[in-house]
Coordinates of C-alpha atoms in Angstrom, one line a residue:
X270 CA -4.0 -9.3 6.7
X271 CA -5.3 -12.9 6.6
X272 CA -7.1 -14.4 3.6
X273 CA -10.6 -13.6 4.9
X274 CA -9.9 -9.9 4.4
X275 CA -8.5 -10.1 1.3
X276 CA -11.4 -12.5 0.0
X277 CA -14.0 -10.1 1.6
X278 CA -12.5 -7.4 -0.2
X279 CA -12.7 -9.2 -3.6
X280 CA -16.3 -10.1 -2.5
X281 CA -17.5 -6.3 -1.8
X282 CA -15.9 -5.2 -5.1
X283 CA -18.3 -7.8 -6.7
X284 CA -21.5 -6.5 -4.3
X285 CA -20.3 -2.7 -5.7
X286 CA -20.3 -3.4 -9.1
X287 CA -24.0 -4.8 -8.5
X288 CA -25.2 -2.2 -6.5
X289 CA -28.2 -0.2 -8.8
X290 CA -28.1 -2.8 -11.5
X291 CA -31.4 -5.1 -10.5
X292 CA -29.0 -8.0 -11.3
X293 CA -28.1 -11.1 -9.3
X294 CA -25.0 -13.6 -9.6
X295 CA -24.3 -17.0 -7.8
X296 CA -20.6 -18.2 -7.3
X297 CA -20.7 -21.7 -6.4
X298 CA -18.3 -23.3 -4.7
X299 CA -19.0 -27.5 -4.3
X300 CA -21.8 -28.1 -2.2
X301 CA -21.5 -24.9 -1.1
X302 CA -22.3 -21.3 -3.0
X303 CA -23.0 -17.5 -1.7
X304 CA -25.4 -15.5 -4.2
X305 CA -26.3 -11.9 -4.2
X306 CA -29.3 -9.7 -5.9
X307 CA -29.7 -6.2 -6.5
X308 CA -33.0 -4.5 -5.9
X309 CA -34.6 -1.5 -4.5
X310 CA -32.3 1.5 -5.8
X311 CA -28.7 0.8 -4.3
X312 CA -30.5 -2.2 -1.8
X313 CA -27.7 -5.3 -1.9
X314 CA -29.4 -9.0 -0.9
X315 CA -26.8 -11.4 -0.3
X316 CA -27.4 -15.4 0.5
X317 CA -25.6 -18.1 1.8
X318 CA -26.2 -21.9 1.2
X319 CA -29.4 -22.8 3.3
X320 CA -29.3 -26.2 4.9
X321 CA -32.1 -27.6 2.5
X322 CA -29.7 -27.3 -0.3
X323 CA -27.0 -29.3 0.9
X324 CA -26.9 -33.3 1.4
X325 CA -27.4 -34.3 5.1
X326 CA -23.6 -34.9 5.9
X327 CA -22.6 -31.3 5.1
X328 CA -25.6 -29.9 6.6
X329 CA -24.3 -27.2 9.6
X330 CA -24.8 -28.0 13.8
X331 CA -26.5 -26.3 15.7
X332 CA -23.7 -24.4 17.0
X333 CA -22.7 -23.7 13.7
X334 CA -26.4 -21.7 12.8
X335 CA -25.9 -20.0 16.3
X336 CA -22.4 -18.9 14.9
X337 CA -24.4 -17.6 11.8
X338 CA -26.1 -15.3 13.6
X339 CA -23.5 -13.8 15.2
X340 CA -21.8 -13.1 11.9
X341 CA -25.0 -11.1 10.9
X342 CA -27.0 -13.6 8.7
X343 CA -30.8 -14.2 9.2
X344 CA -32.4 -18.0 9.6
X345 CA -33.8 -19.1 6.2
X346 CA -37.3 -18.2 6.1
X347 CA -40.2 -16.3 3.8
X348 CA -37.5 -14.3 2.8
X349 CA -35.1 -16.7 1.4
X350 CA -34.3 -20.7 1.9
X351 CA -30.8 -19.2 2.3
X352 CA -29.2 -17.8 5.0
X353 CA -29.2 -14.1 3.9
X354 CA -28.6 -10.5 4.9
X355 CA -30.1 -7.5 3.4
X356 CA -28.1 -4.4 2.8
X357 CA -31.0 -1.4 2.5
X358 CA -28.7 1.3 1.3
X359 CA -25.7 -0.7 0.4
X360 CA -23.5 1.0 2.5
X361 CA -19.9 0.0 1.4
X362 CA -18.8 -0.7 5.0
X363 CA -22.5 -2.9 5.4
X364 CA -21.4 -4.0 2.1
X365 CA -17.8 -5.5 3.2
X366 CA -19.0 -7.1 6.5
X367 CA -21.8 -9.0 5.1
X368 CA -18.8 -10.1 2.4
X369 CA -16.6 -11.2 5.1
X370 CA -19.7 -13.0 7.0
X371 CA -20.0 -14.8 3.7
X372 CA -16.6 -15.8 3.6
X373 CA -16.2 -16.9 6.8
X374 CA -18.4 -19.1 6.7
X375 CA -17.9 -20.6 3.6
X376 CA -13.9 -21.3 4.7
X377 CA -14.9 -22.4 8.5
X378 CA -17.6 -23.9 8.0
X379 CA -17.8 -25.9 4.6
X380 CA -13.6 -25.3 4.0
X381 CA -13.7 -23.4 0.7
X382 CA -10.0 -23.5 0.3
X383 CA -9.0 -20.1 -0.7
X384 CA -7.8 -20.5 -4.8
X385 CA -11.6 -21.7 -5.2
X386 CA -12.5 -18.1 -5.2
X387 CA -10.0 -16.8 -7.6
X388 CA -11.9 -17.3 -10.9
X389 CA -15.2 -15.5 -9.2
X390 CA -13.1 -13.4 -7.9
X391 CA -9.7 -11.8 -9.1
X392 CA -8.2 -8.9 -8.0
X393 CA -8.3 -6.4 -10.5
X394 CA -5.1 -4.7 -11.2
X395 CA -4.8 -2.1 -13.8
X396 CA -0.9 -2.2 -14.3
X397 CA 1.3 -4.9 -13.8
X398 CA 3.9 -2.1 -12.4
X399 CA 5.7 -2.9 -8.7
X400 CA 8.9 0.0 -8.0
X401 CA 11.7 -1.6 -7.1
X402 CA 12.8 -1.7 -3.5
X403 CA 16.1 -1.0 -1.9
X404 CA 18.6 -3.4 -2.3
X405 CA 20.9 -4.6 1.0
X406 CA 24.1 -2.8 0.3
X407 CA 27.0 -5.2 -0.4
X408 CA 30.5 -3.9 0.7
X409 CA 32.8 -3.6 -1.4
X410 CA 35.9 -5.4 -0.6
X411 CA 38.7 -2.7 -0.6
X412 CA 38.5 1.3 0.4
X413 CA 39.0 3.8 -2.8
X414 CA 40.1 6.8 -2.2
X415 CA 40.8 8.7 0.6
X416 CA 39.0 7.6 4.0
X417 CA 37.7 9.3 7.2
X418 CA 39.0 8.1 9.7
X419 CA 38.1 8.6 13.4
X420 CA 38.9 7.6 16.9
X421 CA 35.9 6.2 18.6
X422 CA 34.5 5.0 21.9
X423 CA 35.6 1.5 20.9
X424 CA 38.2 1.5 18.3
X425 CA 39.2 2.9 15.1
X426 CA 37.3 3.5 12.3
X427 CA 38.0 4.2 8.7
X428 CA 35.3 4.8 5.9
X429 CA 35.5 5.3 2.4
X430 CA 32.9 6.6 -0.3
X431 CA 32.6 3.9 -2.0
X432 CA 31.2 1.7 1.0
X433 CA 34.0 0.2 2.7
X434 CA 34.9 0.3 6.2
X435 CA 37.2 -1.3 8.5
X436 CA 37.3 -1.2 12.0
X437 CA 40.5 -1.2 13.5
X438 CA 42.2 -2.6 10.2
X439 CA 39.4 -4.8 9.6
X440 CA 36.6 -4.9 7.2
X441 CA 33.4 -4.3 9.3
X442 CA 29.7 -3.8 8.9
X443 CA 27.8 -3.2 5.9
X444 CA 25.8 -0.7 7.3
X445 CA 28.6 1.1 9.8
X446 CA 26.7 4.7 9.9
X447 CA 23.6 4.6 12.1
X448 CA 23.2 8.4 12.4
X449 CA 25.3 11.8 12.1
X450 CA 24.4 15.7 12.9
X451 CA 26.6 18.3 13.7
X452 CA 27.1 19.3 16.8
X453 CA 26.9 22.9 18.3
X454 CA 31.4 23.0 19.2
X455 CA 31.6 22.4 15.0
X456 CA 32.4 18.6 14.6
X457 CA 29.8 15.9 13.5
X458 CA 28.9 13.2 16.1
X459 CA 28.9 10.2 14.3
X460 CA 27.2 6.9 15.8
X461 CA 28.2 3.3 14.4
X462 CA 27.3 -0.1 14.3
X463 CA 28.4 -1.8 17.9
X464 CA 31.5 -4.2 16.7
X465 CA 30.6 -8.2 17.5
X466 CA 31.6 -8.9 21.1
X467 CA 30.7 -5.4 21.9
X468 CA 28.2 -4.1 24.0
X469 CA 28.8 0.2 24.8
X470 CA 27.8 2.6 22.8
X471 CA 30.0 3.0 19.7
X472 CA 30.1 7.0 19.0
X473 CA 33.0 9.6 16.7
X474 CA 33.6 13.1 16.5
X475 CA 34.9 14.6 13.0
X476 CA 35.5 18.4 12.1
X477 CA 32.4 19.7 10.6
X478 CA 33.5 20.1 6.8
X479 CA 31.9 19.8 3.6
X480 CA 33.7 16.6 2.6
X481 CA 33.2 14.6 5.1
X482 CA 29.3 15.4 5.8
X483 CA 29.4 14.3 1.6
X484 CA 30.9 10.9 2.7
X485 CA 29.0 10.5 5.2
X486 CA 26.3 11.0 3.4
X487 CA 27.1 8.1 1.4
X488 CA 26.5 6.0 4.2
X489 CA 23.1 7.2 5.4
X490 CA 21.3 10.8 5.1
X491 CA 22.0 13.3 8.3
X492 CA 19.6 13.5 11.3
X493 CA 18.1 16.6 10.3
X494 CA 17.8 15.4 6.8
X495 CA 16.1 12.0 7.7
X496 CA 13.9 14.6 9.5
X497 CA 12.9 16.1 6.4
X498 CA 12.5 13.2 4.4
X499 CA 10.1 11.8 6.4
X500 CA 7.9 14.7 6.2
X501 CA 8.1 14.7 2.3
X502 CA 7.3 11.3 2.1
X503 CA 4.0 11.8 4.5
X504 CA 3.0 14.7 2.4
X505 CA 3.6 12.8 -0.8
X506 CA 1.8 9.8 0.6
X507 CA -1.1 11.4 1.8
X508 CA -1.7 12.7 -1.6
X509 CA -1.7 8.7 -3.0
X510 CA -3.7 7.7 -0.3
X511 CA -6.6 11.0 -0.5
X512 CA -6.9 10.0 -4.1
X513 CA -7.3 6.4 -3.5
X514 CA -9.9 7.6 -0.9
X515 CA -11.7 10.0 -2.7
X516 CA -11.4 8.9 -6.4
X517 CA -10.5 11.7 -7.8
X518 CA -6.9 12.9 -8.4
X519 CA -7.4 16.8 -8.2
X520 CA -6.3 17.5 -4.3
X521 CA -4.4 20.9 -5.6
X522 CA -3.3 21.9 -1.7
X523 CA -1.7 18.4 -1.4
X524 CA -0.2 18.1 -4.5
X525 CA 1.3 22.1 -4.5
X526 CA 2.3 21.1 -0.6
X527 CA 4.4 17.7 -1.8
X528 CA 6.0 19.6 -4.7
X529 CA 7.1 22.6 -2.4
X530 CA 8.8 19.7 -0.3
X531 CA 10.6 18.2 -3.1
X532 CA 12.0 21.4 -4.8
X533 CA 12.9 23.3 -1.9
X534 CA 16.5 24.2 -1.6
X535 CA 19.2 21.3 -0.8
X536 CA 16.2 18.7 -1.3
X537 CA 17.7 15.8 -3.3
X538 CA 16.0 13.0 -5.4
X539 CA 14.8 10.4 -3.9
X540 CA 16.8 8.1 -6.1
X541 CA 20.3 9.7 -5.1
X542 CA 19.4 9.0 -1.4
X543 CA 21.8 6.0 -0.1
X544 CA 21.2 4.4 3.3
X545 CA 17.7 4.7 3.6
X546 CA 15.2 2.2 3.3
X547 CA 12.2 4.5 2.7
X548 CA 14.0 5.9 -0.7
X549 CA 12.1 4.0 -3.3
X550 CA 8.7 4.6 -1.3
X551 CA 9.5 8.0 -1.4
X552 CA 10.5 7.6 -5.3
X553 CA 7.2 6.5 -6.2
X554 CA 4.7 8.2 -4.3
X555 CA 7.1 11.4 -5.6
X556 CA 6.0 10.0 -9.4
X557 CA 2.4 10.0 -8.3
X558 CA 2.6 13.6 -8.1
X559 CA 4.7 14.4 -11.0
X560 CA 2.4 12.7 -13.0
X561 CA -0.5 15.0 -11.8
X562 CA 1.0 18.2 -12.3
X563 CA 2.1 17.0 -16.1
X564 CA -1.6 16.3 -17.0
X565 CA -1.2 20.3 -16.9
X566 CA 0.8 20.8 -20.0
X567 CA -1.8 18.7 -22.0
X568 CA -3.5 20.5 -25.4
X569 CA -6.2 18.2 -25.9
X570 CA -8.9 16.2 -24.0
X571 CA -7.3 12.9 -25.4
X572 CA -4.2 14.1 -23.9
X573 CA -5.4 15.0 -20.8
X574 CA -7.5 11.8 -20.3
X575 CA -4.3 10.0 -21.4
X576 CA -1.9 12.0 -18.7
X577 CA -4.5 11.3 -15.9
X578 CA -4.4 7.9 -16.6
X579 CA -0.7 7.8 -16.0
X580 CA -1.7 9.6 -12.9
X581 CA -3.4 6.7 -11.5
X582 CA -1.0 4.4 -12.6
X583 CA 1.4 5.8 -11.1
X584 CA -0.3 5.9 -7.9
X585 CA -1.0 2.3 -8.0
X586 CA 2.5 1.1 -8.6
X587 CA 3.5 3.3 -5.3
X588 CA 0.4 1.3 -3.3
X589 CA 2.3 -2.1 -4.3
X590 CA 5.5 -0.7 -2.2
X591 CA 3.7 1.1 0.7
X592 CA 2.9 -0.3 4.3
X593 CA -1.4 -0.4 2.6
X594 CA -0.2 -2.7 -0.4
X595 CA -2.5 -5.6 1.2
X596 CA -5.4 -3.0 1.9
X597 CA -6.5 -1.8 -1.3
X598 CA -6.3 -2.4 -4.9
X599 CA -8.3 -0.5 -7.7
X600 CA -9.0 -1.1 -11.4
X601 CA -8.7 2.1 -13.4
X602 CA -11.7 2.1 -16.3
X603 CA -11.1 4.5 -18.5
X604 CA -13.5 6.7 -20.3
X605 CA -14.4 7.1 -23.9
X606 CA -12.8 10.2 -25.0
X607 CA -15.7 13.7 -25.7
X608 CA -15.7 16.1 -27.4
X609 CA -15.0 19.4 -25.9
X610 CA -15.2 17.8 -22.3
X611 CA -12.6 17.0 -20.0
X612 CA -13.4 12.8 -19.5
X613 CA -11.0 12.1 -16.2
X614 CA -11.0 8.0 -16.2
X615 CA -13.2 6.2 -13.8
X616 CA -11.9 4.9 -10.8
X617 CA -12.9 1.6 -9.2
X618 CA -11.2 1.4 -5.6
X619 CA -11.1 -1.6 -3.8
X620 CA -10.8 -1.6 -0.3
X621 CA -10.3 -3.6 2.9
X622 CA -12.4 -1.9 6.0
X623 CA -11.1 -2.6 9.7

């Protein structure tokens, strides 16, 4: 995402806020500034600095007006000196590209550099919270324990579960499991990292036994069980991502569906998985959902308001480590507690439309 989008973004959360509110603000920016008014219900107007404004040297072409209109804006006129557009029912899509109009041509046109709009317009986070991501596993430099050892299509391999493997008596990759299942004659195919210098495929067979599917689960989950966890984690993330589009947390189907998926039978915790990368994603998005179902075992309002909270938190942390950490951010606001009312905290979600 380039720094038009994420300036845009900044810019519609400003135009939501203002939507209803018969208000107006003006960020100025040198020479340069955009404004925008609320009026007529939800109607957004916003303005761009008309050439009348500025001193003849930064005044635009006539290429530059033509470009103006493409973006959307209307000439100066009765309506405004400005260039301006009108959004009638301030529609949040209308809403963002009119932001992005005004941003564009405030960095092409005038060059706004980007940190001029930061004090106008900060992202709002509501925790300071990012998971931690997997770490690159080091190897360790000697074996422990007793290794499995195997005769492959290139050589032979020894691993140990601590981390360490050699290839025919040599220390090798860090990352020497690329995949294992069992196969139907009971043995586990095994495929490794290709040696330097190598070029075939680099595949070993080992009886199918309890102890070695364990160390070789050190390395990197099973195909069936990378399988798995990539359903869990769509279910889980779907759950973030429907809250985050909806604003509300209470998705019961979604939330029963990713629990069902992280208790069933042999599942294990995300933070026990080694070798793969999507562990900590899966981590978080798996807090998200804790966090909901605990808001259950609340006695009070205050506690409840307090548990959902944490709910969104938590769901915004797991944003900051998912593939849509440059598409949205949101600012939680939370609600005075009442009396005798459940008071679930307001959610402000900002997003980037494509």
């Amino acid at each position: 995402m380039d720094m038009t989008d994420r300036l845009a973004a900044r810019l519609t959360h400003r135009l939501r806020h203002l939507r209803g509110t018969q208000e107006s603000f003006t960020i100025d920016l040198g020479d340069a500034f955009v404004q925008a008014a609320s009026y007529e219900g939800d109607a957004v107007l916003i303005e761009f600095t008309g050439d009348e404004f500025l001193p003849e040297d930064r005044r635009l072409s006539g290429v530059q007006h033509d470009e103006l209109l493409r973006l959307g804006f209307n000439r100066p006129g009765d309506v405004s000196p400005n260039w301006w557009i009108g959004i009638e029912d301030g529609n949040e899509r209308s809403l963002y590209a009119a932001a992005r109009a005004a941003v564009t041509a405030l960095t092409e046109f005038h060059g706004v550099p980007a940190d001029a709009w930061d004090e106008e317009l900060p992202l709002y986070r509501w925790t300071s919270e990012v998971p931690q991501t997997a770490e690159p596993r080091t190897m360790p430099a000697s074996g422990e324990g007793e290794s499995l050892t195997m005769e492959t299509t290139l050589g032979s391999v020894a691993l140990f579960a601590n981390g360490h493997a050699t290839f025919n008596g040599e220390t090798w990759d860090d990352r020497p499991v690329r995949e294992w299942y069992p196969t139907k004659d009971g043995r586990l195919a095994v495929t490794l990292a290709v040696p330097r210098g190598e070029h075939f495929l680099h595949v070993g067979f080992v009886p199918e036994t309890d102890a070695n599917a364990a160390l070789l689960r050190s390395y990197v989950p099973s195909r069936d069980e990378l399988t798995s966890l990539a359903q869990r984690l769509a279910v889980h993330e779907q759950y973030a991502l429907t809250c985050i589009e909806s604003g509300t947390m209470v998705h019961y189907v979604l939330a029963s569906a990713a629990s069902r998926l992280s208790d069933a039978e042999g599942a294990r915790k995300a933070s026990e998985i080694v070798g793969w990368d999507l562990a900590p994603r899966l981590a978080a998005a798996e807090a998200a959902v804790d966090a909901f179902w605990r808001r259950k075992t609340a006695d009070n309002n205050r506690e409840q308001q307090h548990d959902e909270e944490k709910t969104w938190q938590a769901i915004q942390a797991w944003v900051r480590i998912s593939p849509w950490k440059d598409d949205f951010d949101f600012e939680v606001i939370p609600t005075p507690p009442r009396p005798w009312a459940i008071a679930s905290p307001e959610v402000e979600i900002q997003r980037i439309y494509r």
